[in-house]
Coordinates of C-alpha atoms in Angstrom, one line a residue:
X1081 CA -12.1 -7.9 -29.3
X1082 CA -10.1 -8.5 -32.2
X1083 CA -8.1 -11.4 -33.3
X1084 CA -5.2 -10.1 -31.7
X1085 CA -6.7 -9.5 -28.6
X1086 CA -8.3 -12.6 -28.6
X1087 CA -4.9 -14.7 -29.0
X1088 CA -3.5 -12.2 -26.7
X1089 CA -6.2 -13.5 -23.8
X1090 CA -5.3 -17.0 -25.0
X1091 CA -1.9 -16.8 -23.9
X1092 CA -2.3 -15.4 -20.8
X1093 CA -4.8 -17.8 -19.3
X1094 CA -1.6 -20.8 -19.6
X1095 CA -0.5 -20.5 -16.3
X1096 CA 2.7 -21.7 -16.9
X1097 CA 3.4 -18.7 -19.4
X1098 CA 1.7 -15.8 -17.1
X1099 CA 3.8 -17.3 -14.4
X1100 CA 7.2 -16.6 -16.7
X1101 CA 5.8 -13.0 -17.8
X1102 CA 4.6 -11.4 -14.3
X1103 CA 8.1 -13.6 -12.0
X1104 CA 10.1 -10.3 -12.7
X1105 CA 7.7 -8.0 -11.8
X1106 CA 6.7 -10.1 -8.8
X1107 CA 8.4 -7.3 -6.0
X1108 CA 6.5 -4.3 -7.7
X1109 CA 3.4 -6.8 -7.6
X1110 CA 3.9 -7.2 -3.7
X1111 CA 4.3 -3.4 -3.1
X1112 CA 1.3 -2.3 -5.3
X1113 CA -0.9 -4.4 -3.1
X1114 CA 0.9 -4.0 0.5
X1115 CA 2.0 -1.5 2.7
X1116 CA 5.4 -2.3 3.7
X1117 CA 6.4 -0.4 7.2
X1118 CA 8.3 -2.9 9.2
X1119 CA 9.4 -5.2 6.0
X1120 CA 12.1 -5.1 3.3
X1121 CA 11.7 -7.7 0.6
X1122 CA 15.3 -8.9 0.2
X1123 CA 14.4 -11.2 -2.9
X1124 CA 11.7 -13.4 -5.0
X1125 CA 12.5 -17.3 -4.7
X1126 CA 9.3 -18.2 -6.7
X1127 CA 5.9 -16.9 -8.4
X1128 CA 3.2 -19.2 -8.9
X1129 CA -0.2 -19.1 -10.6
X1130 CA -3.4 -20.5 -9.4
X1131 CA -6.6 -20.0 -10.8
X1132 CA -7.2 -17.6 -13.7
X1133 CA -10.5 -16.8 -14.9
X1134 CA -10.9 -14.9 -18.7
X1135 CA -13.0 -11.8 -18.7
X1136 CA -13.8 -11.2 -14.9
X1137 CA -16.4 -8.3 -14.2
X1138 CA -15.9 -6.1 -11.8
X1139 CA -19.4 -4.3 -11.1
X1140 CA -18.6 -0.6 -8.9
X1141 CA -20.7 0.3 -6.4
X1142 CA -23.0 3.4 -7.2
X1143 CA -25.2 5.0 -5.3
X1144 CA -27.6 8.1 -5.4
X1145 CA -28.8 10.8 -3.2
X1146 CA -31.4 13.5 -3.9
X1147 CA -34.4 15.6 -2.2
X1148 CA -38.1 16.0 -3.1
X1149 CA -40.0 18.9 -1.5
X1150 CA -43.3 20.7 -1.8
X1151 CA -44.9 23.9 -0.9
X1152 CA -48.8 22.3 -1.2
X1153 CA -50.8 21.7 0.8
X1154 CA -48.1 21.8 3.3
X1155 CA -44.3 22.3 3.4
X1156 CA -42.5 19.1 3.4
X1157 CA -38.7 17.9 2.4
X1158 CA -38.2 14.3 2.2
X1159 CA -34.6 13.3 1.7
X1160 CA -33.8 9.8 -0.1
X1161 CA -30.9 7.7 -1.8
X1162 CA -30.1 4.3 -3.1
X1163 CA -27.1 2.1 -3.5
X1164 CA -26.3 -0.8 -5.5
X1165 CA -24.0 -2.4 -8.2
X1166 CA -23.6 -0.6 -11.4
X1167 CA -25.4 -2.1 -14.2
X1168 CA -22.6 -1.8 -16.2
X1169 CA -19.6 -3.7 -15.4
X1170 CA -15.3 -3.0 -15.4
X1171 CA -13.9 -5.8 -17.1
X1172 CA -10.8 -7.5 -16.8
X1173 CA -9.8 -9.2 -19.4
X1174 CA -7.9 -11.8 -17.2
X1175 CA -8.1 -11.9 -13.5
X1176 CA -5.1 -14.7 -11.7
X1177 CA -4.7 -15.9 -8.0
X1178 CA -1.0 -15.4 -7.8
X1179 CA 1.6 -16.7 -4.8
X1180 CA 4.9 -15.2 -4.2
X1181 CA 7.5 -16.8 -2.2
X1182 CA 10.3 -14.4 -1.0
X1183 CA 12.8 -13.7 1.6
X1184 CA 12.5 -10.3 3.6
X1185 CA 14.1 -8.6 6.7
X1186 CA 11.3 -7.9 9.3
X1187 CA 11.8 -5.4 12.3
X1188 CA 9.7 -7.2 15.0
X1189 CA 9.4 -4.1 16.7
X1190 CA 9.1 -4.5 21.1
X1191 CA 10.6 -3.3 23.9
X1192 CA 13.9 -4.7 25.5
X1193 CA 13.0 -2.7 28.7
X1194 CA 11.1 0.2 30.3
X1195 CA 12.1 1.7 33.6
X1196 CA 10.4 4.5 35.6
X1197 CA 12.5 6.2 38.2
X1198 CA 12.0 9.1 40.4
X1199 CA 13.8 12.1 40.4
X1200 CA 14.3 13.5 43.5
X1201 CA 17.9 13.9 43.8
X1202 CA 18.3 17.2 42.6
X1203 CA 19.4 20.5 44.6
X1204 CA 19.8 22.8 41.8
X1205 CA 18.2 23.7 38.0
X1206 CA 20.9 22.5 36.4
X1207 CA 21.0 19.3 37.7
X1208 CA 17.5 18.9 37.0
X1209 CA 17.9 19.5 33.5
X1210 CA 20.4 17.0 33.4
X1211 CA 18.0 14.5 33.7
X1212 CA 15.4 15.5 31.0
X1213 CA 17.8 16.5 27.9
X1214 CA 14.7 16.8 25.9
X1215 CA 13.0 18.8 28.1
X1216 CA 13.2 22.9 27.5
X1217 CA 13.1 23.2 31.2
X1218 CA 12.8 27.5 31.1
X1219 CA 10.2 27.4 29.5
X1220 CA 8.3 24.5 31.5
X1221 CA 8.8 26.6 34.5
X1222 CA 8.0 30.4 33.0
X1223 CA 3.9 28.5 31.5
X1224 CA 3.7 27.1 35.1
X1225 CA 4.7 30.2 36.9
X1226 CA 7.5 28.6 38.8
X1227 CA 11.1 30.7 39.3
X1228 CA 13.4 29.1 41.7
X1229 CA 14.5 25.5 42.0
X1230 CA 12.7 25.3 45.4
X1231 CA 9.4 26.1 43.4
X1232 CA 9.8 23.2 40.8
X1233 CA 10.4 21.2 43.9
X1234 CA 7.4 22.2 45.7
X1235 CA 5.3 22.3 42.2
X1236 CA 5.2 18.4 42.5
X1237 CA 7.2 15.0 41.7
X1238 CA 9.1 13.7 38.7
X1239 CA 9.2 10.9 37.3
X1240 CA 12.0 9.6 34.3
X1241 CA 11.0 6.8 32.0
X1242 CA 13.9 5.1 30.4
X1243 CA 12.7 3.3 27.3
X1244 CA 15.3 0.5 25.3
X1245 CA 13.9 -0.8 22.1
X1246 CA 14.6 -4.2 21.1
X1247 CA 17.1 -4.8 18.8
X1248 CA 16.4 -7.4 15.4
X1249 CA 18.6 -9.9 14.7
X1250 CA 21.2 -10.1 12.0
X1251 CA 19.6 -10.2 8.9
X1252 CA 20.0 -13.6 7.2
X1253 CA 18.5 -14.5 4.2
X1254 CA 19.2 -18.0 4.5
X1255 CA 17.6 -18.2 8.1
X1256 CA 14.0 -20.0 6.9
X1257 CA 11.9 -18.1 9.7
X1258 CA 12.7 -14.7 6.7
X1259 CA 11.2 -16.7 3.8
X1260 CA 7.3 -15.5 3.0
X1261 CA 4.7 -16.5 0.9
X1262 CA 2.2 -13.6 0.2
X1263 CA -0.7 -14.2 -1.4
X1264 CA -2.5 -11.3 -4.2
X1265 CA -4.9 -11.4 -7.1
X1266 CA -3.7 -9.9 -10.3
X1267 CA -6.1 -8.1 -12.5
X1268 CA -4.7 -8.0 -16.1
X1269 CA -5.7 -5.8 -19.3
X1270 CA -5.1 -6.4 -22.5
X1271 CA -3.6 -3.0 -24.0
X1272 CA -2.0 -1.8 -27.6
X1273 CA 1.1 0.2 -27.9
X1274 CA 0.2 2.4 -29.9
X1275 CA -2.6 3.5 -27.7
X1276 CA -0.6 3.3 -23.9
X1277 CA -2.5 6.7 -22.9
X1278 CA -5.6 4.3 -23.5
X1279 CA -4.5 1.3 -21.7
X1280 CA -3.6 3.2 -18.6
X1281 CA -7.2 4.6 -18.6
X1282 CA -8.7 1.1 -18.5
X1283 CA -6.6 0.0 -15.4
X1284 CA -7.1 3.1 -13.6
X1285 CA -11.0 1.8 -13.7
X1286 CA -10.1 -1.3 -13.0
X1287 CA -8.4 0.3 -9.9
X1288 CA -11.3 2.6 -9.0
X1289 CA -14.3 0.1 -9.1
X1290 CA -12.0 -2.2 -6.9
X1291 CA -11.2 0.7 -4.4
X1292 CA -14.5 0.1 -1.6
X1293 CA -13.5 -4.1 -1.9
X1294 CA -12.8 -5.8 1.3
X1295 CA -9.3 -6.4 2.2
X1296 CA -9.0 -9.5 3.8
X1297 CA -5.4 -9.3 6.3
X1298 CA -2.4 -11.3 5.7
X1299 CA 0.7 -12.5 7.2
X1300 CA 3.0 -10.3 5.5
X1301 CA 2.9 -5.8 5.7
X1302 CA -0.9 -4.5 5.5
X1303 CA -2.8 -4.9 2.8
X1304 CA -4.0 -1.7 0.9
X1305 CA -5.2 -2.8 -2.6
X1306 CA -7.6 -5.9 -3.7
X1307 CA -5.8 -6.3 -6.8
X1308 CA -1.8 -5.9 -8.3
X1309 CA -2.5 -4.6 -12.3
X1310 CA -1.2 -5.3 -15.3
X1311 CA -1.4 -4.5 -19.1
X1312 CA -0.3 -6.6 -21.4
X1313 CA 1.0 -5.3 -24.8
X1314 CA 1.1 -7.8 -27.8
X1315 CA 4.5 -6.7 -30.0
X1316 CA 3.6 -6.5 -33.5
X1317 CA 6.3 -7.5 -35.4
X1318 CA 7.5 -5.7 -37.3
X1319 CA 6.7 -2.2 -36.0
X1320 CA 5.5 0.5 -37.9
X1321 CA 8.8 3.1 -39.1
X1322 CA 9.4 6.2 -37.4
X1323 CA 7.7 8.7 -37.2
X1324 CA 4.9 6.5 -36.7
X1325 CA 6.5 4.5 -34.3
X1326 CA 5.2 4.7 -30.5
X1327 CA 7.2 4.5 -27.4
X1328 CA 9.4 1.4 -27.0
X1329 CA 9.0 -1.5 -24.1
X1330 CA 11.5 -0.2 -22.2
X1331 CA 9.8 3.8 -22.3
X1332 CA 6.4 1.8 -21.5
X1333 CA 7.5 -0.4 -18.3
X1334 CA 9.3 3.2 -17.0
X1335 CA 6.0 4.8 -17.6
X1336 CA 3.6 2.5 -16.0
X1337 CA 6.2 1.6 -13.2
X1338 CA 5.9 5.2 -11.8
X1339 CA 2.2 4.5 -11.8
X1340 CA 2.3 1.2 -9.5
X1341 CA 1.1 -0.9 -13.1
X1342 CA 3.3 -3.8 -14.3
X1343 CA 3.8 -3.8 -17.9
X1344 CA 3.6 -7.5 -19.4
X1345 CA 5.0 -7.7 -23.4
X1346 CA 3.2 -11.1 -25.7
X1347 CA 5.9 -11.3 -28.5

């Protein structure tokens, strides 16, 4: 690792100043890592870091299957395999426990009511279909080989389940039961920008070796991801002229946005 690498690393193990780089990408943080069905964030209050540890490895899981057969003195297939770490590790170059505190409108889901009711009082089809308005009644009655209204009486009894789902609450940000604090591990890589193709390549490994990690559950959405990544780009000053010159911050945080990556800049 060169010298700018090295300072690079330097930097972002001072809590403090990984705290102020990765606060505005704290909500694409939270949605790399959870699954958000019944939760909108509304905002981020706060972004703390915790522990960080410099140059983390990350060993994959690997595994093997083959057969081994003979033809002498007798037939005989034998099938075996073998799992275990690779012996080469993934590294990240600096691996933070990370706390975001943020407001966010949750749909508590439920039921207000249910109600089964028979239905009985009916004397002709169309009064019948009244009651089921999802219900293609015709064709009900033609796959059960019923015809008249006196058949679909005889063919059994009906029942009508009326279903009311509970309604949230008025969203209010200011109500303290809609303030969070989700927890995530941030795995970042130290990248160039004149080589972003590359950098991308080296959190997508990150990513995969990660991919069969236990997810432990939380309080907040599901979790689907063990860690939230990030490159981090040191900006030479100054940059090289065009044509030389590569993409600019603003084309590299679009690009790695799209791919669920925050993009950190070390001025």
């Amino acid at each position: 690792m060169g010298v700018i690498q090295d300072r690079a690393m330097a930097r972002l193990t001072d809590k403090a100043g990984l705290a102020q780089l990765l606060t505005p990408r704290a909500r694409l943080l939270v949605e790399m890592t959870h699954e958000l069905e019944y939760e909108r964030v509304d905002s981020v209050t706060d972004l703390r870091v915790g522990s960080v540890t410099p140059q983390s490895p990350l060993f994959p899981p690997d595994s093997h299957q083959g057969y081994w057969s003979q033809v002498v003195p007798s037939i005989t297939r034998a099938d075996f395999g073998w799992a275990g770490e690779t012996a080469e590790p993934v590294w990240i170059d600096v691996l933070a426990e990370v706390e975001v505190d943020l407001v966010a409108e949750t749909d508590p889901g439920g039921l207000d009511s249910l109600v089964v009711k028979a239905v009985d009082d009916y004397t002709t089809l169309d009064e019948f279909r009244a009651q089921f308005r999802f219900l293609d009644l015709d064709a009900f009655m033609a796959s059960h080989g019923l015809h008249t209204v006196e058949d679909l009486r005889d063919s059994g009894e009906y029942l009508r389940t009326e279903v009311r789902l509970r309604r949230p609450p008025v969203f209010d940000p200011a109500d303290p039961a809609n303030r969070r604090t989700v927890g995530l591990d941030t795995a970042v890589v130290i990248g160039d920008m004149d080589d972003v193709a590359g950098a991308v390549r080296t959190a997508r490994r990150v990513a995969a070796a990660a991919r069969d990690r236990p997810l432990a559950p939380g309080p907040f959405g599901v979790r689907v991801a063990p860690y939230a990544l990030a490159v981090a780009f040191p900006v030479p000053s100054p940059r090289p002229p065009p044509p030389q010159q590569g993409l600019g911050q603003a084309e590299i945080e679009t690009l790695l946005g799209d791919a669920g990556i925050a993009a950190l800049f070390l001025a």
